[in-house]
Structure formats: C-alpha cells, structure tokens
Coordinates of C-alpha atoms in Angstrom, one line a residue:
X892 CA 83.9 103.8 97.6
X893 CA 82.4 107.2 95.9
X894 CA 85.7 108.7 97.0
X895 CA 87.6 106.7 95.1
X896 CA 85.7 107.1 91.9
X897 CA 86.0 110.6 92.8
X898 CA 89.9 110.4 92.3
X899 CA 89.4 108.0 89.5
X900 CA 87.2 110.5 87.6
X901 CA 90.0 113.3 88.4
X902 CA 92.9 111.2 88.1
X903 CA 91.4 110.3 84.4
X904 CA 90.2 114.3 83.4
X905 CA 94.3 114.8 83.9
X906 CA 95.5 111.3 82.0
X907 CA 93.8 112.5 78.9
X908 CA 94.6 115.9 79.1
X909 CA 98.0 114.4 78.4
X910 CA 96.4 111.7 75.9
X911 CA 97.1 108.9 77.2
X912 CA 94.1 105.8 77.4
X913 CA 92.7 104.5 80.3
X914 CA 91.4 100.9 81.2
X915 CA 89.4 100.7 84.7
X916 CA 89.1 97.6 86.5
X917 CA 86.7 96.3 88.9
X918 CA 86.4 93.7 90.7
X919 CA 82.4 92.3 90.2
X920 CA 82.3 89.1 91.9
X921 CA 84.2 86.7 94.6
X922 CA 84.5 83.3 95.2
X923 CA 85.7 82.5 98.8
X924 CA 87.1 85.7 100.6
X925 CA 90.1 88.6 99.8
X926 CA 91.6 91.4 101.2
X927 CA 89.1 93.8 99.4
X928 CA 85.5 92.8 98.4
X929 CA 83.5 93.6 95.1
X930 CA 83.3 97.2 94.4
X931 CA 86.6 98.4 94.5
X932 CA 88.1 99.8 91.3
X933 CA 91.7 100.5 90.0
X934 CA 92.8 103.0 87.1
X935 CA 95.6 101.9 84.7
X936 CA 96.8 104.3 82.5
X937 CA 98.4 103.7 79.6
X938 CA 101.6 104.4 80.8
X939 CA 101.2 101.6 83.1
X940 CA 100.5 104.3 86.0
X941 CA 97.8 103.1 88.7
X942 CA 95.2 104.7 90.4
X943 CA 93.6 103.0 93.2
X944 CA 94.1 98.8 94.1
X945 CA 91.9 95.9 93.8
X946 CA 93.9 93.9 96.3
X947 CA 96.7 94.4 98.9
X948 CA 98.8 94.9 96.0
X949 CA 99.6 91.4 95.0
X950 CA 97.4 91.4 92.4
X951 CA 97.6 94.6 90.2
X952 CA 100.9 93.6 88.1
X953 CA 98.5 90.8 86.5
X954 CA 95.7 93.5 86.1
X955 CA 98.2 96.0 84.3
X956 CA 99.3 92.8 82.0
X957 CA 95.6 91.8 81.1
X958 CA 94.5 95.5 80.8
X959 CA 96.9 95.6 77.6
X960 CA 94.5 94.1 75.0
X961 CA 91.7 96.4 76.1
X962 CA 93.7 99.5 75.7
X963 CA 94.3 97.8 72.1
X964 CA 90.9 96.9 71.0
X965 CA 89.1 98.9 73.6
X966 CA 87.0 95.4 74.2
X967 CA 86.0 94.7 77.7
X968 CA 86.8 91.2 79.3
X969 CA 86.8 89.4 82.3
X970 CA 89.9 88.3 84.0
X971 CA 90.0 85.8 87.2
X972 CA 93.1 85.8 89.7
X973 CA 93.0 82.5 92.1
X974 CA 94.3 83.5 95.6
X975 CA 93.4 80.3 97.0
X976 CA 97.0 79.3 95.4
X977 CA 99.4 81.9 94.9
X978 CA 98.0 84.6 98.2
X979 CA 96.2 81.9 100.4
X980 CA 93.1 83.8 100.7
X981 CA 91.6 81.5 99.9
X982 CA 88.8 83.1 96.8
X983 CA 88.3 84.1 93.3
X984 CA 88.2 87.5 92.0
X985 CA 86.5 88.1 88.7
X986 CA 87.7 91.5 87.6
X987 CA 86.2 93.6 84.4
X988 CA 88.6 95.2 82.8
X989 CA 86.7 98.1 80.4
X990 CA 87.6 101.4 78.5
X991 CA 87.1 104.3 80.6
X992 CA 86.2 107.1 78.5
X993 CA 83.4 109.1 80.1
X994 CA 82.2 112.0 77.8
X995 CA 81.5 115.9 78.9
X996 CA 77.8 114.9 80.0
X997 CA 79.0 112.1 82.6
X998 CA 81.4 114.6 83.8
X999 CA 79.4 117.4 84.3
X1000 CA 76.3 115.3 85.7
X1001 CA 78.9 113.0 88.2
X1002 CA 80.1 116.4 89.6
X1003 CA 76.7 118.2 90.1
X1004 CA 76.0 114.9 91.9
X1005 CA 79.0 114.7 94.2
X1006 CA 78.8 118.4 95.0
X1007 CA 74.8 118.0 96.2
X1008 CA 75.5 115.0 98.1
X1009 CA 72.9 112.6 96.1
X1010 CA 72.8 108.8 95.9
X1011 CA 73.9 107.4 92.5
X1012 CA 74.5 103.5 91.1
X1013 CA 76.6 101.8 88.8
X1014 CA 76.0 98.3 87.1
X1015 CA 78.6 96.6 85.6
X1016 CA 77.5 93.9 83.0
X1017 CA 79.6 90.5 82.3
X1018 CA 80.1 87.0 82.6
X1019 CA 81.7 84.9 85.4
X1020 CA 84.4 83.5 83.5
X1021 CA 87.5 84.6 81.7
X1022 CA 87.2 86.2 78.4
X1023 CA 87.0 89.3 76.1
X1024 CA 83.5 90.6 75.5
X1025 CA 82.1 93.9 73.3
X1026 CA 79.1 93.6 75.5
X1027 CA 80.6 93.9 78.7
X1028 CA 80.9 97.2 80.5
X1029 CA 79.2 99.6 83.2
X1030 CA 76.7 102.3 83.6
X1031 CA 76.2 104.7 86.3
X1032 CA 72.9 105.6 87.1
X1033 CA 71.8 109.8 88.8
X1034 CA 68.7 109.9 89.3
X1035 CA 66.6 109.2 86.2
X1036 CA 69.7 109.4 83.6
X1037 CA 71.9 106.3 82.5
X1038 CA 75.6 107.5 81.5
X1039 CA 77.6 105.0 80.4
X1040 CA 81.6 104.8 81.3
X1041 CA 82.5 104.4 77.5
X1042 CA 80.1 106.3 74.9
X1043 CA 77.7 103.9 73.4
X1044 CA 77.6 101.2 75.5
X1045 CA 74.0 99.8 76.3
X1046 CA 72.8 97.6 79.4
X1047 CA 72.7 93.9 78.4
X1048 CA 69.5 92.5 80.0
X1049 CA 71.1 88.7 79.0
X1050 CA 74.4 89.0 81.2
X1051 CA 75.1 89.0 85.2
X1052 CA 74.7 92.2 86.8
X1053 CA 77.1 93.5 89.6
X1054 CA 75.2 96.6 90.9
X1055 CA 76.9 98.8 93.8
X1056 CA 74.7 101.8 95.2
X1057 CA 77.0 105.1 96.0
X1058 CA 76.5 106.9 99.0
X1059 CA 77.9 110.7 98.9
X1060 CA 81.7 111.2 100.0
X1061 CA 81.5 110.8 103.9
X1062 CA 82.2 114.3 105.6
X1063 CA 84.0 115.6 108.9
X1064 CA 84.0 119.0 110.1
X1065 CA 86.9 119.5 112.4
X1066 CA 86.2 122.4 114.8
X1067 CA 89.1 123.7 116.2
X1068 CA 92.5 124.3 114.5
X1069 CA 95.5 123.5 117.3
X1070 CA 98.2 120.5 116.5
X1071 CA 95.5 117.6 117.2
X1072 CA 93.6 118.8 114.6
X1073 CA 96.0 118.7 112.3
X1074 CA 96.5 115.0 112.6
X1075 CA 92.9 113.8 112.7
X1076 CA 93.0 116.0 109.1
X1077 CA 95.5 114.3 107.7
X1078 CA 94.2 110.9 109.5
X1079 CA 90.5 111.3 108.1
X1080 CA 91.8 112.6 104.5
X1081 CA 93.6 109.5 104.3
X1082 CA 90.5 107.4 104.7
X1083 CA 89.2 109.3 101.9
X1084 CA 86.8 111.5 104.1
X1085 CA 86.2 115.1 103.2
X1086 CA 87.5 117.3 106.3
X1087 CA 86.0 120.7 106.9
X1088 CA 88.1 122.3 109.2
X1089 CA 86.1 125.3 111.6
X1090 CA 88.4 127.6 113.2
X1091 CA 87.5 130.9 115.0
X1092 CA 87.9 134.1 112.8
X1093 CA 91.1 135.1 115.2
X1094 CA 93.1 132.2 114.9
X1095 CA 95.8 132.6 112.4
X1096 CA 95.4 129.4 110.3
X1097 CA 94.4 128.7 106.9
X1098 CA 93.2 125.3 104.9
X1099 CA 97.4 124.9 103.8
X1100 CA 98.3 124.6 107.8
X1101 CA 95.7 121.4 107.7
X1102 CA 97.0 118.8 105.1
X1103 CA 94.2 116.7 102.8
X1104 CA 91.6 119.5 104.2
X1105 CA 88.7 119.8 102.1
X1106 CA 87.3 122.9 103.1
X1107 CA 88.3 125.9 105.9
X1108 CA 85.4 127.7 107.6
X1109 CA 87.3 130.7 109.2
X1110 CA 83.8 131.5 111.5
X1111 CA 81.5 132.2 114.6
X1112 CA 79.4 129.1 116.2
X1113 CA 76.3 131.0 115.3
X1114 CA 77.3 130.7 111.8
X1115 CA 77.8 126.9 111.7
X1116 CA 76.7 125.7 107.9
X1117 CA 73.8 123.6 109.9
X1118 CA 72.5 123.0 106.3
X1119 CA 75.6 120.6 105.4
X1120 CA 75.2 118.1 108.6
X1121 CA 73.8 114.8 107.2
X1122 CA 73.8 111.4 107.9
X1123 CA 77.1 110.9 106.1
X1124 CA 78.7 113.7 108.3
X1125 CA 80.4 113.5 111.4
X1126 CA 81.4 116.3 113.6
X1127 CA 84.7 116.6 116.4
X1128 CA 84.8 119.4 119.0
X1129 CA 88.9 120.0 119.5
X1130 CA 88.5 124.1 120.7
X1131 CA 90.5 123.1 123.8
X1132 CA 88.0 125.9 124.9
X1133 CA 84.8 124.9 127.2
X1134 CA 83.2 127.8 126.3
X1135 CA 83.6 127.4 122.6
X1136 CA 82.3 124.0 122.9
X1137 CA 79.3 124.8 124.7
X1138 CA 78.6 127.3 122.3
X1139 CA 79.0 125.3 119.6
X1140 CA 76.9 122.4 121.3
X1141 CA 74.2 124.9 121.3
X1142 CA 74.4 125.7 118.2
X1143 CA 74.1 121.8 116.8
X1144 CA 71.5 121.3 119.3
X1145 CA 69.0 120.4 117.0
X1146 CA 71.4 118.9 114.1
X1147 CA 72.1 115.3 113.8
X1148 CA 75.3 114.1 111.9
X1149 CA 75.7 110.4 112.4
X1150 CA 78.7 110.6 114.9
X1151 CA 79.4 113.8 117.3
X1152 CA 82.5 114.2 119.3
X1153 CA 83.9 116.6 121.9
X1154 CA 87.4 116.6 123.6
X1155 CA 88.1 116.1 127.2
X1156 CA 87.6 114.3 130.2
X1157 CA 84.5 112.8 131.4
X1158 CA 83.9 115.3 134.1
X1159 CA 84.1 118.1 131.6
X1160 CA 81.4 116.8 129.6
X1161 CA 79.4 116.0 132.3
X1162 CA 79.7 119.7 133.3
X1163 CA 79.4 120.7 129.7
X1164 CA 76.2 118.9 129.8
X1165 CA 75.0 120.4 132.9
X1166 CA 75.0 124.3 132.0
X1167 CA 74.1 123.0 128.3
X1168 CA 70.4 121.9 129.9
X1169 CA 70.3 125.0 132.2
X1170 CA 70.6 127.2 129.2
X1171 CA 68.4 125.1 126.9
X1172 CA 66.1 123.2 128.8
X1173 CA 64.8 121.6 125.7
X1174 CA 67.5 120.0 125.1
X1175 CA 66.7 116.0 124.2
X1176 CA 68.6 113.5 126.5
X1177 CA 68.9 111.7 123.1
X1178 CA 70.6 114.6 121.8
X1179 CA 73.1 113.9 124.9
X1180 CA 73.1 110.6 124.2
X1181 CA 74.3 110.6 120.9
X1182 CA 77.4 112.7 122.1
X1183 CA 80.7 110.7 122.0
X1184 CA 82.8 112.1 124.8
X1185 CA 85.2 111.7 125.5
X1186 CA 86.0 111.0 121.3
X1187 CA 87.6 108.3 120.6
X1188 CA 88.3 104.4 121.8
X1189 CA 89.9 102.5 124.2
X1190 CA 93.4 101.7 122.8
X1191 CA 95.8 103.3 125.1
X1192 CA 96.1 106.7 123.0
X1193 CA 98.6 109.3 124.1
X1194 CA 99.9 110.9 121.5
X1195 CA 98.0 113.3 119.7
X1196 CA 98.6 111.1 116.0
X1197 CA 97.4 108.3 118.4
X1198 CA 94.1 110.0 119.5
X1199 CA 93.6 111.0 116.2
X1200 CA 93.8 107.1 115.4
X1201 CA 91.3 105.8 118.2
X1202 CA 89.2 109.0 117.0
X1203 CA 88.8 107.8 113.6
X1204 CA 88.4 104.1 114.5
X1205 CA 85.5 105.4 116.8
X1206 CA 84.1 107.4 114.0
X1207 CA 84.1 104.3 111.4
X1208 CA 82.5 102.1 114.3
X1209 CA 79.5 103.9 114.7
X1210 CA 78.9 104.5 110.8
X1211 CA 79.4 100.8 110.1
X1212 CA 77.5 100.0 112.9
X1213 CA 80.1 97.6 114.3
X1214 CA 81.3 97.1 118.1
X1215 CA 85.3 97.5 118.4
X1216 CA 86.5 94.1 119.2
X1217 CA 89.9 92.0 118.6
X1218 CA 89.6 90.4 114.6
X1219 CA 91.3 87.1 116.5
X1220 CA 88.4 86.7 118.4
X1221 CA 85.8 87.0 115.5
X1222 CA 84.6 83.3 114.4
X1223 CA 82.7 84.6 111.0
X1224 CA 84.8 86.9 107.8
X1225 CA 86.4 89.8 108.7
X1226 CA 83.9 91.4 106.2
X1227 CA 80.7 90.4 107.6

C-alpha cells in the first residue's frame, strides 16, 4: 500500500504544479467481499485523470462522477457502490472521497519517512452511509506528529475510524545484471517493489538497461550496503557465477532480509553450501535454511519472464506468509 501513496503523493506534487485540484478516494469499509479490500486509494484529478483503482476498474467512472462536488465545495463525503448487483461480488464498498491538499510540512515529513524506512499510519474519519460531511477526512500519523491530508482538518473523536498502519516500500536488491534480471526488474517494479539492481564494477550496464530500477550499485561483494537489508527486503542471487555467489553468500552471512534467493540447480547449491561451511564454519544451518534455492515455485517456468514470474510469486508467499496453493481449492475468501 505505502507505494501507492508514494505515487499518489508524486503524482499530486506534479497535478498542482499544473494547478489543477485533486480529490482522493479511499475505500474505508466493506460489506461482504471485492476485488480489493479497505486501504486502497485512487487519485482523481481535476481533469478527470486517475491515479491508482479502488476496484478492478468497474467502479472508478462512479468515483470520478461523485468526486465532482468535492472538487466544488472541497467537502468530504461518503459514497457506497453495491457490487452484490451490478459486479456480483457480492459486498459494499464505502468510499471517502476528500480534498487532497497536503502542505510543504507533510511533504517534506512523508519523504524523510519513506527515505528512512519508518512505520507511519493514517486514520480516515466518517460515517457508514452516503453523504457529504465537513468533518470527514484523514490524517497520517510519523511518529509523534499528526499531518493532516487537507490543512486544518482535526480528528473527530465522535465518527468511525478506518486506521491502516504503513509499512516502508518493500525492497529487492537484484544481484546480477544479465537478461533474467532484467525481467524480474521490470516484474518486481510492477508490483510496486523498489529494485536495487548490484552488478560487478566490470559489467557494462547502468540503472537505464534495467526498466522500473530503483537504484544501481555498480560494486564488489565486500561492499554490499549490509546496512539497508531489513525485514521488508528481499534479496536474488542471478551472477550466473558460482563464485560470485559464494562470495556474496559470505558476505550476507550474518544479514537477514525476509526472503533470500540464489539461481541454479539443487546440486549447485548443495555444493554452494558445502565450501560456504568449510570456509565459515560458523555459519548457522538456519542461515542455510532460510535460503530459497533454487528461487522460485513450482509452475512449469522456462522462460526467463516465466522464472521471473514463479520468482516473484515465491517472494510474495513467504512475506505474506501464505503456502502456494490452487484459489479453487480454497473454501474461506481469497483475502483471508
């Protein structure tokens, strides 16, 4: 979710740089089930230009409609949109529509809190029913400082309170620069992810060669940023070079992102794990443990854009701590 605020927040810095208004809605409560659950938030400009979706898309026409009247009055309100009828998904979404005008302070303090990787929150303040509402609205929460998403708004103790707790943008350092790593970039990007591409200082490449790359560390093993590896990181060996990758598996030794991933068969990484212990000995069998290799899942991946699909699908498994199974055999919501 924080990286879609994150394009929210730049999609908005550029929308008024042109003057035009913006309206953000979010969905803060569900009756029954939908494609997307509460949280997710959609910019309309006032051009009638969208940022984000609050659905699979069936919905947004109605939200760019009901948006009109706060881009007039800049009064919050509360629309519904019935699925059970016209989608058959059978729920209820209760959407606040609101003003977005954050000021220089929210900027400033949202991007010093993106760029150190800190929790924030954001409570959003309204009635379950439809309806226009001056007392409706959000505010985001760093630390010990309240910022509101439209200057002087105030929390309303006497109305329902969606609150949604933001964890930092999840991260991927790609190691290793040849055509599969191009893919899983542009794969991971698009799920929003911010990919750190590590190539050796030799290779010819740079960050345009890797499309939706966050970041390009043009560097030795030794050098590793071991200081940016936390539990919202993930890390993929793709050197193609054993001897690369048991460097580098030294070097992370004593790191713990929340997923690591190396290339290869499963005799290689037995044999990778092999000298690894003879030239550590202290090496953890945890630390082993915790090693997915070979990356990826079970789905009959040849290509390299289909590795880099069972790669990412491993990667999201692990973090939301789910085990891969066919949706059409899974009696409870696809959500739960």
């Amino acid at each position: 979710m924080t990286h879609e605020l994150k394009k929210i927040i730049r999609e908005y810095q550029s929308a008024t740089s042109k003057g035009l208004k913006c309206v953000l809605a979010t969905v803060v409560a569900l009756d029954g089930s939908s494609y997307r659950r509460p949280g997710v938030r959609m910019l309309i400009l006032e051009d009638g230009h969208m940022i984000g979706a609050v659905s699979g898309g069936c919905v947004e026409k109605e939200v760019v409609r009901q948006a009109q009247s706060v881009f007039a009055d800049d009064i919050s309100k509360i629309m519904t949109y019935d699925g059970r009828y016209r989608l058959g998904c059978e729920g209820i979404l209760y959407i606040l529509l609101e003003a977005f005008r954050p000021d220089k302070v929210f900027l400033e303090t949202f991007e010093l809190t993106i760029a150190s990787r800190h929790h924030f929150r954001i409570q959003s303040f309204f009635e379950k029913k439809e309806g226009s509402n001056a007392n409706y609205g959000s505010m985001v929460i760093f630390g010990q400082e309240q910022l509101p998403l439209l200057p002087g708004f105030h929390t309303q103790e006497k109305l329902e309170v969606f609150e949604q707790s933001m964890k930092p943008c999840f991260k991927l350092f790609i190691i290793g620069a040849e055509h599969d790593s191009v893919q899983l970039c542009n794969f991971a990007a698009m799920a929003g992810w911010e990919v750190t591409i590590v190539a050796d200082p030799s290779e010819e490449k740079n960050i345009l060669d890797f499309e939706g790359a966050h970041d390009f560390l043009g560097i030795l093993p030794e050098s590793f940023p071991l200081a940016q590896v936390d539990q919202h990181t993930a890390i993929i060996l793709m050197n193609h070079s054993y001897s690369k990758d048991l460097k580098y598996l030294l070097t992370l030794k004593d790191s713990k992102p929340i997923y690591l991933g190396i290339l290869g068969p499963f005799r290689r990484r037995e044999k990778l794990f092999n000298e690894l212990m003879e030239l550590s000995p202290e090496i953890t069998y945890d630390f082993l443990d915790r090693i997915h290799g070979p990356a990826g899942l079970n789905i009959g991946a040849e290509t390299p854009q289909e590795i880099a699909i069972s790669i990412v699908a491993e990667i999201l498994s692990v973090i939301r701590e789910k085990e891969p199974m066919h949706l059409k055999n899974k009696e409870t919501g696809i959500h739960d």
